[in-house]
XYZ file of N, CA and C in Angstrom:
654
model
N 53.185 60.965 97.103
C 54.585 61.301 97.289
C 54.600 62.552 97.766
N 55.459 62.848 98.991
C 55.630 64.336 99.347
C 56.699 64.827 98.668
N 56.711 66.475 98.795
C 57.753 67.392 98.086
C 59.306 66.724 98.236
N 59.244 66.525 99.888
C 60.340 66.083 100.268
C 60.869 64.804 99.877
N 60.138 63.592 99.648
C 60.453 62.738 99.046
C 60.724 62.783 97.655
N 60.013 63.577 96.947
C 60.562 63.798 95.492
C 62.091 64.548 95.290
N 62.065 65.343 96.124
C 63.591 65.922 96.154
C 64.757 64.822 96.456
N 64.355 64.070 97.496
C 65.352 63.067 97.957
C 65.657 62.245 96.562
N 64.613 61.754 95.868
C 64.616 60.796 94.979
C 65.399 60.950 93.964
N 65.163 62.579 93.406
C 66.002 63.015 92.231
C 67.341 63.673 92.694
N 67.521 63.737 94.162
C 68.731 64.145 94.459
C 68.876 65.823 94.316
N 67.856 66.565 94.084
C 67.935 68.108 93.952
C 67.380 68.785 95.217
N 67.595 70.153 95.206
C 67.130 70.860 96.459
C 66.219 71.846 95.702
N 65.294 72.024 96.830
C 64.062 72.903 96.590
C 64.576 74.205 95.785
N 63.656 74.635 94.782
C 64.101 75.823 93.915
C 65.110 75.388 92.787
N 65.379 74.272 92.784
C 66.352 73.850 91.521
C 65.940 74.258 90.138
N 66.499 74.761 89.210
C 66.233 75.031 87.935
C 65.498 73.863 87.063
N 64.874 73.993 86.005
C 64.262 73.037 85.261
C 65.430 72.092 84.612
N 66.650 72.829 84.228
C 67.814 71.910 83.790
C 68.358 71.034 84.849
N 68.365 71.449 85.877
C 68.837 70.767 86.977
C 67.853 69.328 87.208
N 66.472 69.852 87.433
C 65.600 68.624 87.861
C 65.539 67.630 86.628
N 65.708 68.262 85.231
C 65.583 67.448 84.184
C 66.837 66.457 84.001
N 68.092 67.038 84.197
C 69.043 66.264 84.387
C 69.214 65.239 85.373
N 68.522 65.519 86.861
C 68.755 64.620 87.638
C 67.625 63.479 87.280
N 66.596 63.837 86.769
C 65.626 62.698 86.390
C 66.205 61.720 85.472
N 66.711 62.453 84.301
C 67.666 61.274 83.303
C 68.651 60.588 83.851
N 69.417 61.086 84.907
C 70.379 60.388 85.414
C 69.733 59.176 86.382
N 68.669 59.482 87.117
C 68.211 58.568 87.804
C 67.530 57.175 86.989
N 66.941 57.885 85.808
C 66.041 56.864 85.021
C 67.254 55.866 84.365
N 68.273 56.317 83.990
C 69.323 55.692 83.506
C 69.725 54.426 84.136
N 69.686 54.874 85.466
C 70.222 53.878 86.693
C 69.078 52.874 86.916
N 67.853 53.172 86.512
C 66.771 52.479 86.913
C 66.531 51.140 85.946
N 66.935 51.467 84.510
C 66.981 50.621 83.445
C 65.687 50.057 83.329
N 65.409 48.856 83.525
C 63.938 48.374 83.099
C 63.097 48.033 84.346
N 63.339 48.593 85.731
C 62.788 48.683 86.828
C 61.628 49.616 86.720
N 60.330 49.047 86.282
C 59.315 49.815 85.895
C 58.652 50.523 87.094
N 58.701 50.015 88.242
C 58.310 50.650 89.444
C 59.236 51.891 89.801
N 60.348 51.715 89.714
C 61.216 52.973 90.028
C 61.121 53.970 89.125
N 61.066 53.606 87.668
C 60.743 54.487 86.791
C 59.540 55.332 86.998
N 58.312 54.697 87.564
C 57.291 55.228 87.948
C 57.358 56.252 89.124
N 58.021 55.907 89.987
C 58.399 56.801 90.826
C 59.154 57.940 90.536
N 60.280 57.766 89.543
C 60.901 59.080 89.231
C 60.042 59.978 88.392
N 59.331 59.467 87.707
C 58.401 60.284 86.828
C 57.387 61.090 87.615
N 56.814 60.201 88.695
C 56.097 61.036 89.733
C 56.660 62.071 90.506
N 57.962 61.897 91.068
C 58.759 62.972 91.539
C 58.964 64.105 90.667
N 59.247 63.780 89.379
C 59.595 64.859 88.584
C 58.303 65.813 88.365
N 57.317 64.998 88.176
C 55.875 65.908 88.017
C 55.581 66.578 89.243
N 55.785 66.226 90.427
C 55.667 66.836 91.482
C 56.372 68.169 91.778
N 57.687 68.165 91.443
C 58.480 69.249 91.338
C 58.157 70.185 90.194
N 57.667 69.895 89.110
C 57.178 70.855 88.037
C 55.907 71.351 88.714
N 54.946 70.673 89.001
C 53.910 71.184 89.621
C 54.069 72.307 90.681
N 55.010 71.825 91.807
C 55.195 72.758 92.976
C 55.650 74.007 92.406
N 56.693 73.877 91.533
C 57.267 75.110 90.889
C 56.018 76.203 90.080
N 55.093 75.450 89.359
C 54.163 76.106 88.847
C 53.318 76.683 89.750
N 52.771 76.147 90.946
C 51.696 76.503 91.816
C 52.751 77.746 92.625
N 53.879 77.901 92.550
C 54.640 79.089 93.332
C 54.716 80.212 92.327
N 54.681 79.662 91.025
C 54.689 80.992 90.229
C 53.195 81.597 90.026
N 52.295 80.752 89.918
C 50.718 81.252 90.056
C 50.543 81.820 91.318
N 51.104 81.672 92.610
C 50.874 82.246 93.783
C 51.754 83.509 93.681
N 52.754 83.952 92.657
C 53.360 85.210 92.657
C 54.665 84.879 93.792
N 54.944 83.844 93.945
C 56.291 83.701 94.630
C 57.361 83.714 93.536
N 58.553 84.165 94.244
C 59.724 83.985 93.249
C 60.376 82.654 93.171
N 60.533 82.444 92.076
C 61.144 80.964 91.622
C 62.289 81.194 90.968
N 63.214 80.233 90.475
C 64.160 80.392 89.676
C 63.613 80.867 88.430
N 64.453 81.822 87.715
C 64.036 82.418 86.457
C 64.287 81.397 85.480
N 65.349 80.480 85.678
C 65.736 79.484 84.329
C 64.739 78.286 84.155
N 63.884 78.354 85.139
C 62.624 77.083 85.002
C 61.684 77.587 84.294
N 61.558 76.576 83.258
C 60.645 76.750 81.755
C 59.419 76.088 82.259
N 58.491 76.490 81.805
C 56.849 76.114 81.867
C 56.041 75.698 80.510
N 55.625 74.931 80.415
C 54.717 74.670 79.283
C 53.910 75.689 78.686
N 53.329 76.490 79.665
C 52.316 77.658 79.243
C 52.931 78.925 78.696
N 54.360 78.831 78.964
C 55.078 79.858 78.625
C 55.879 79.627 77.257
N 55.381 80.465 76.233
C 56.213 80.507 74.902
C 57.534 80.852 74.878
N 58.516 80.662 74.267
C 59.836 81.016 74.165
C 59.663 82.401 73.331
N 60.463 83.194 73.701
C 60.716 84.605 73.142
C 61.864 84.496 71.840
N 61.277 84.423 70.758
C 62.379 84.224 69.785
C 62.667 85.692 69.082
N 63.939 85.564 68.476
C 64.303 87.112 67.917
C 63.541 87.104 66.711
N 63.364 88.410 66.203
C 62.563 88.722 65.051
C 63.026 87.923 63.834
N 62.240 87.296 63.242
C 62.530 86.505 62.054
C 62.617 87.367 60.740
N 63.038 86.748 59.587
C 62.607 87.366 58.295
C 61.300 87.479 58.032
N 60.599 86.500 58.432
C 59.177 86.726 58.190
C 58.564 87.875 58.631
N 58.762 88.429 59.641
C 58.193 89.542 60.201
C 58.552 90.999 59.601
N 59.535 91.024 58.758
C 60.002 92.226 58.183
C 59.382 92.340 56.796
N 59.103 93.718 56.517
C 58.584 94.036 55.456
C 59.140 93.430 54.098
N 58.333 93.277 53.049
C 58.745 92.545 51.706
C 60.219 93.047 51.357
N 59.974 94.524 51.251
C 61.071 95.157 50.440
C 62.492 94.969 51.321
N 62.295 94.823 52.564
C 63.574 94.807 53.248
C 64.172 93.452 53.127
N 63.116 92.241 53.191
C 63.640 90.700 53.063
C 64.246 90.755 51.493
N 63.701 91.549 50.409
C 64.272 91.408 49.228
C 65.748 91.971 49.098
N 65.613 93.066 49.886
C 67.267 93.725 49.990
C 68.105 92.941 50.741
N 67.869 92.415 51.607
C 68.620 91.550 52.406
C 69.044 90.362 51.606
N 68.081 89.321 50.909
C 68.389 88.364 50.317
C 69.147 88.681 48.791
N 68.877 89.731 48.275
C 69.565 90.195 46.839
C 69.865 91.538 46.856
N 70.901 92.045 47.712
C 71.530 93.207 47.735
C 71.536 94.039 46.522
N 71.338 95.250 46.548
C 71.444 95.981 45.116
C 72.685 95.964 44.516
N 73.949 95.957 45.418
C 75.334 96.018 45.072
C 76.118 95.153 45.592
N 76.758 94.188 45.220
C 77.465 93.226 45.654
C 79.008 93.325 45.555
N 79.924 92.890 46.339
C 81.336 93.006 46.195
C 82.029 91.352 45.862
N 82.864 91.383 44.665
C 83.066 90.170 44.073
C 84.682 90.394 43.916
N 85.468 89.196 44.183
C 86.715 89.178 43.944
C 87.042 88.958 42.471
N 87.944 89.766 41.905
C 87.948 89.666 40.333
C 89.198 88.671 40.063
N 89.058 88.178 38.847
C 90.195 87.229 38.404
C 91.344 87.869 38.228
N 92.424 87.050 38.271
C 93.729 87.722 38.019
C 93.760 88.220 36.436
N 93.067 87.667 35.492
C 93.195 88.379 34.099
C 92.311 89.753 34.160
N 91.290 89.848 34.906
C 90.470 91.064 34.841
C 91.221 92.140 35.689
N 91.934 91.820 36.640
C 92.805 92.628 37.606
C 94.021 93.183 36.662
N 94.566 91.964 35.793
C 95.701 92.869 34.960
C 95.409 93.703 34.156
N 94.147 93.201 33.408
C 93.635 94.126 32.151
C 93.231 95.584 32.626
N 92.348 95.623 33.761
C 91.920 96.886 34.244
C 93.018 97.689 34.850
N 93.934 97.099 35.528
C 95.055 97.742 36.117
C 95.782 98.467 34.912
N 96.156 97.965 33.862
C 96.808 98.270 32.810
C 96.109 99.350 32.121
N 94.708 99.371 31.991
C 93.923 100.524 31.390
C 93.854 101.748 32.287
N 93.531 101.631 33.471
C 93.331 102.702 34.309
C 94.841 103.226 34.798
N 95.951 102.329 34.519
C 97.172 102.712 34.932
C 97.556 103.681 33.908
N 97.517 103.299 32.703
C 97.727 104.157 31.623
C 97.092 105.565 31.617
N 95.806 105.506 32.047
C 94.914 106.799 31.996
C 95.401 107.556 33.195
N 96.033 107.015 34.193
C 96.598 107.897 35.203
C 97.923 108.515 35.007
N 98.629 107.758 34.243
C 100.152 108.232 33.805
C 99.970 109.557 32.840
N 98.852 109.299 31.783
C 98.553 110.372 31.022
C 98.154 111.478 31.648
N 97.314 111.307 32.866
C 96.620 112.614 33.572
C 97.750 113.390 34.156
N 98.935 112.310 34.659
C 99.919 113.108 35.488
C 100.834 113.575 34.519
N 101.031 113.133 33.405
C 102.099 113.889 32.414
C 101.211 115.035 32.111
N 100.104 115.125 31.718
C 99.484 116.194 31.117
C 99.456 117.309 32.228
N 99.204 116.940 33.353
C 99.268 117.851 34.684
C 100.626 118.546 35.037
N 101.615 117.798 34.890
C 103.035 118.255 35.091
C 103.560 118.842 34.036
N 102.945 118.594 32.689
C 103.644 119.384 31.468
C 102.925 120.758 31.153
N 101.617 120.779 31.686
C 100.882 122.105 31.558
C 101.570 123.257 32.202
N 101.716 124.619 31.688
C 102.257 125.734 32.187
C 101.380 126.114 33.370
N 102.057 126.518 34.363
C 101.162 127.120 35.640
C 99.978 128.242 35.137
N 98.959 127.958 35.337
C 97.916 128.999 34.968
C 97.390 128.804 33.442
N 98.024 127.701 32.871
C 97.486 127.674 31.411
C 96.404 126.971 31.556
N 95.454 127.283 30.553
C 94.284 126.448 30.278
C 94.064 125.567 29.042
N 95.306 125.533 28.282
C 95.419 125.124 27.072
C 95.230 123.490 27.051
N 95.345 122.934 28.286
C 95.149 121.537 28.279
C 94.068 121.160 28.895
N 93.026 122.126 29.312
C 91.889 121.935 30.340
C 91.112 120.897 29.795
N 90.911 120.485 28.499
C 90.268 119.501 27.970
C 90.641 118.064 27.892
N 91.997 118.010 28.368
C 92.602 116.703 28.431
C 91.849 115.772 29.368
N 92.161 116.515 30.856
C 91.578 115.752 31.944
C 89.932 115.435 31.702
N 89.288 116.034 30.841
C 88.193 115.755 30.908
C 87.766 114.665 29.852
N 88.779 114.614 28.802
C 88.844 113.274 27.775
C 88.898 112.273 28.427
N 90.191 112.474 29.380
C 90.718 110.926 30.132
C 89.418 110.476 31.016
N 88.898 111.405 31.828
C 87.854 111.083 32.763
C 86.663 110.429 31.921
N 86.437 110.976 30.740
C 85.189 110.391 29.964
C 85.485 108.855 29.442
N 86.807 108.709 29.098
C 87.257 107.415 28.936
C 87.340 106.414 29.581
N 87.679 106.989 30.989
C 87.500 106.103 32.281
C 86.316 105.624 32.572
N 85.303 106.487 32.235
C 83.807 106.297 32.492
C 83.348 105.293 31.475
N 83.670 105.430 30.392
C 83.371 104.345 29.423
C 83.978 103.044 29.728
N 85.125 103.063 30.071
C 85.786 101.680 30.592
C 85.157 100.892 31.591
N 84.833 101.844 32.535
C 84.160 101.049 33.851
C 82.907 100.665 33.403
N 81.964 101.303 32.542
C 80.672 100.845 31.657
C 81.109 99.492 31.066
N 81.963 99.489 30.446
C 82.446 98.067 29.617
C 82.741 97.092 30.427
N 83.484 97.274 31.503
C 84.173 96.233 32.283
C 83.231 95.649 32.852
N 82.048 96.549 33.712
C 81.010 96.008 34.375
C 80.044 95.312 33.493
N 79.578 96.029 32.310
C 78.594 95.203 31.694
C 79.015 93.871 31.001
N 80.396 93.763 30.889
C 81.141 92.542 30.469
C 81.239 91.399 31.531
N 80.943 91.962 32.666
C 80.525 90.969 34.014
C 79.006 90.601 34.179
N 78.196 90.866 32.953
C 76.818 90.881 33.054
C 76.042 91.683 34.151
N 76.754 92.958 34.483
C 75.972 93.841 35.122
C 74.933 94.612 34.107
N 73.747 94.810 34.505
C 72.982 95.808 33.808
C 73.492 97.102 33.409
N 73.250 97.525 32.257
C 73.714 99.009 31.894
C 73.475 100.038 32.744
N 72.063 100.151 33.189
C 71.669 101.134 34.230
C 72.325 100.944 35.603
N 72.217 99.815 35.872
C 72.757 99.524 37.443
C 74.590 100.009 37.224
N 75.211 99.704 36.197
C 76.423 100.107 35.873
C 76.638 101.497 35.876
N 75.667 102.121 35.074
C 75.833 103.523 35.139
C 75.909 104.254 36.537
N 74.809 103.762 37.290
C 74.695 104.425 38.521
C 75.789 104.117 39.519
N 76.353 102.967 39.537
C 77.642 102.578 40.361
C 78.784 103.472 39.767
N 78.961 103.222 38.459
C 79.931 104.338 38.007
C 79.922 105.836 38.313
N 78.792 106.257 38.461
C 78.555 107.684 38.680
C 78.937 108.052 40.147
N 78.430 107.020 41.008
C 78.695 106.832 42.352
C 80.020 107.084 42.724
N 80.883 106.488 41.910
C 82.406 106.317 41.995
C 83.028 107.639 41.692
N 82.481 108.154 40.594
C 82.902 109.331 40.318
C 82.876 110.393 41.137
N 81.671 110.491 41.881
C 81.477 111.413 42.928
C 82.323 111.433 44.003
N 82.243 109.986 44.263
C 83.091 109.591 45.494
C 84.570 110.256 45.188
N 85.199 109.625 44.021
C 86.582 110.088 43.759
C 86.608 111.548 43.888
N 86.057 112.352 43.279
C 86.023 113.650 43.239
C 85.938 114.345 44.666
N 85.081 113.672 45.507
C 85.125 114.222 46.860
C 86.323 114.188 47.555
N 86.896 112.809 47.454
C 88.086 112.570 48.223
C 89.230 113.313 47.475
N 89.123 113.425 46.217
C 90.364 114.300 45.245
C 90.275 115.536 45.952
N 89.139 116.272 45.978
C 88.876 117.786 46.204
C 89.582 117.962 47.782
N 89.164 117.047 48.884
C 89.510 117.427 50.060
C 91.301 117.178 50.133
N 91.568 115.975 49.265
C 93.346 116.055 49.115
C 93.979 117.119 48.823
N 93.237 117.693 47.690
C 94.006 118.968 47.060
C 93.869 120.080 47.746
N 92.758 120.243 48.689
C 92.690 121.394 49.482
C 93.643 121.149 50.556
N 94.257 120.045 51.044
C 95.143 119.634 51.968
C 96.631 120.026 51.389
N 96.876 119.474 50.119
C 98.190 119.833 49.451
C 98.435 121.123 48.947
N 97.230 121.747 48.182
C 97.302 123.072 47.681
C 98.251 122.952 46.715
N 98.174 122.243 45.726
C 99.406 121.952 44.748
C 99.646 123.359 43.730
N 98.375 123.944 43.751
C 98.597 125.352 42.855
C 99.564 126.499 43.635
N 99.747 126.000 44.805
C 100.706 127.080 45.650
C 102.004 126.292 45.686
N 101.928 124.903 46.223
C 103.330 124.428 46.159
C 103.081 123.019 45.569
N 103.831 122.807 44.238
C 103.649 121.691 43.456
C 104.020 120.284 44.156
N 103.308 119.442 43.797
C 103.693 118.011 44.434
C 103.916 117.082 43.373
N 105.309 116.559 43.419
C 105.735 115.860 42.439
C 105.593 116.405 40.925
N 105.748 117.640 40.822
C 105.647 118.275 39.594
C 104.105 118.737 39.210
N 103.136 118.175 40.115
C 102.055 118.524 39.703
C 101.483 119.911 40.556
N 100.897 120.804 39.469
C 100.692 122.098 39.948
C 99.049 122.572 39.547
N 98.242 121.279 39.005
C 97.035 121.586 38.670
C 96.134 120.932 39.702
N 95.251 121.614 40.463
C 94.198 120.985 41.234
C 93.391 119.928 40.517
N 93.370 120.316 39.216
C 92.368 119.280 38.651
C 92.914 117.993 38.262
N 94.261 117.828 38.245
C 94.828 116.806 37.921
C 95.034 115.734 39.314
N 94.998 116.555 40.448
C 94.685 115.727 41.526
C 93.461 115.121 41.734
N 92.592 115.865 41.493
C 91.145 115.490 41.545
C 90.888 114.205 40.626
N 91.420 114.486 39.462
C 91.202 113.291 38.218
C 92.059 112.125 38.692
N 93.188 112.208 39.421
C 93.892 110.855 39.615
C 93.025 110.157 40.585
N 92.252 110.825 41.652
C 91.421 110.235 42.594
C 90.192 109.470 41.932
N 89.577 110.158 40.769
C 88.270 109.648 40.321
C 88.817 108.579 39.449
N 89.894 108.461 39.017
C 90.485 107.233 38.063
C 90.749 105.981 39.130
N 91.078 106.363 40.335
C 91.235 105.198 41.326
C 90.016 104.764 41.848
N 89.022 105.746 42.104
C 87.815 105.045 42.486
C 87.201 104.385 41.416
N 87.240 104.819 40.141
C 86.542 104.092 38.828
C 87.211 102.667 38.771
N 88.466 102.610 38.930
C 89.274 101.436 38.873
C 88.876 100.418 40.037
N 88.491 100.932 41.085
C 87.977 100.093 42.469
C 86.718 99.622 41.958
N 85.725 100.384 41.615
C 84.183 100.027 41.568
C 84.222 99.202 40.338
N 84.860 99.564 39.267
C 84.719 98.591 38.083
C 85.147 97.159 38.337
N 86.353 97.026 39.372
C 86.665 95.785 39.411
C 86.067 94.928 40.530
N 85.498 95.754 41.497
C 85.023 95.049 42.721
C 83.426 94.802 42.890
N 82.694 96.056 42.334
C 81.361 96.059 42.599
C 80.706 95.653 41.473
N 79.626 94.845 41.698
C 78.645 94.384 40.720
C 77.099 94.546 41.158
């Protein structure tokens, strides 16, 4: 069978893609039904077209880039098996996960941290400007929030060591954000809602961060 006959039999043009040739072959075979002679001719035409494409490829001629060959292995994206073991472990079991809290946990923790935030505000607003008499109160409140965070997280079966690391991270993050906000507000110069102590602003943001990490992280 000639190349031209094979092209005419499958109804494709020279340089057709593998998908086009395969689609044409299946279409013609469906019309042949049980005609073994016609089926044999279609299979022969299919083989001729593939061999012709392979010959062009080996000769260095340009062929359709979508044509696939049996001797060319598909290039797969990197799989998990090619990654180091520690990377696979980190992806499968991330050290920190985010979980949606139950309505009960949300209510309890919001009440605890809300009360601590109110105490911090009252202490900061009631302390005289420049007074250090209440300096230990914010520290006591933050220590209480730290302990509360550990309690709530371990109650959700988070290991104490992991809970401690997460809580410290939340404390640092809250302190950094609070310091940035305080530098912008400068409450020691211009009081904000009655707050004139920079420590109060920082403490409020630390409480917010402790509340969020104890509620959502595990």
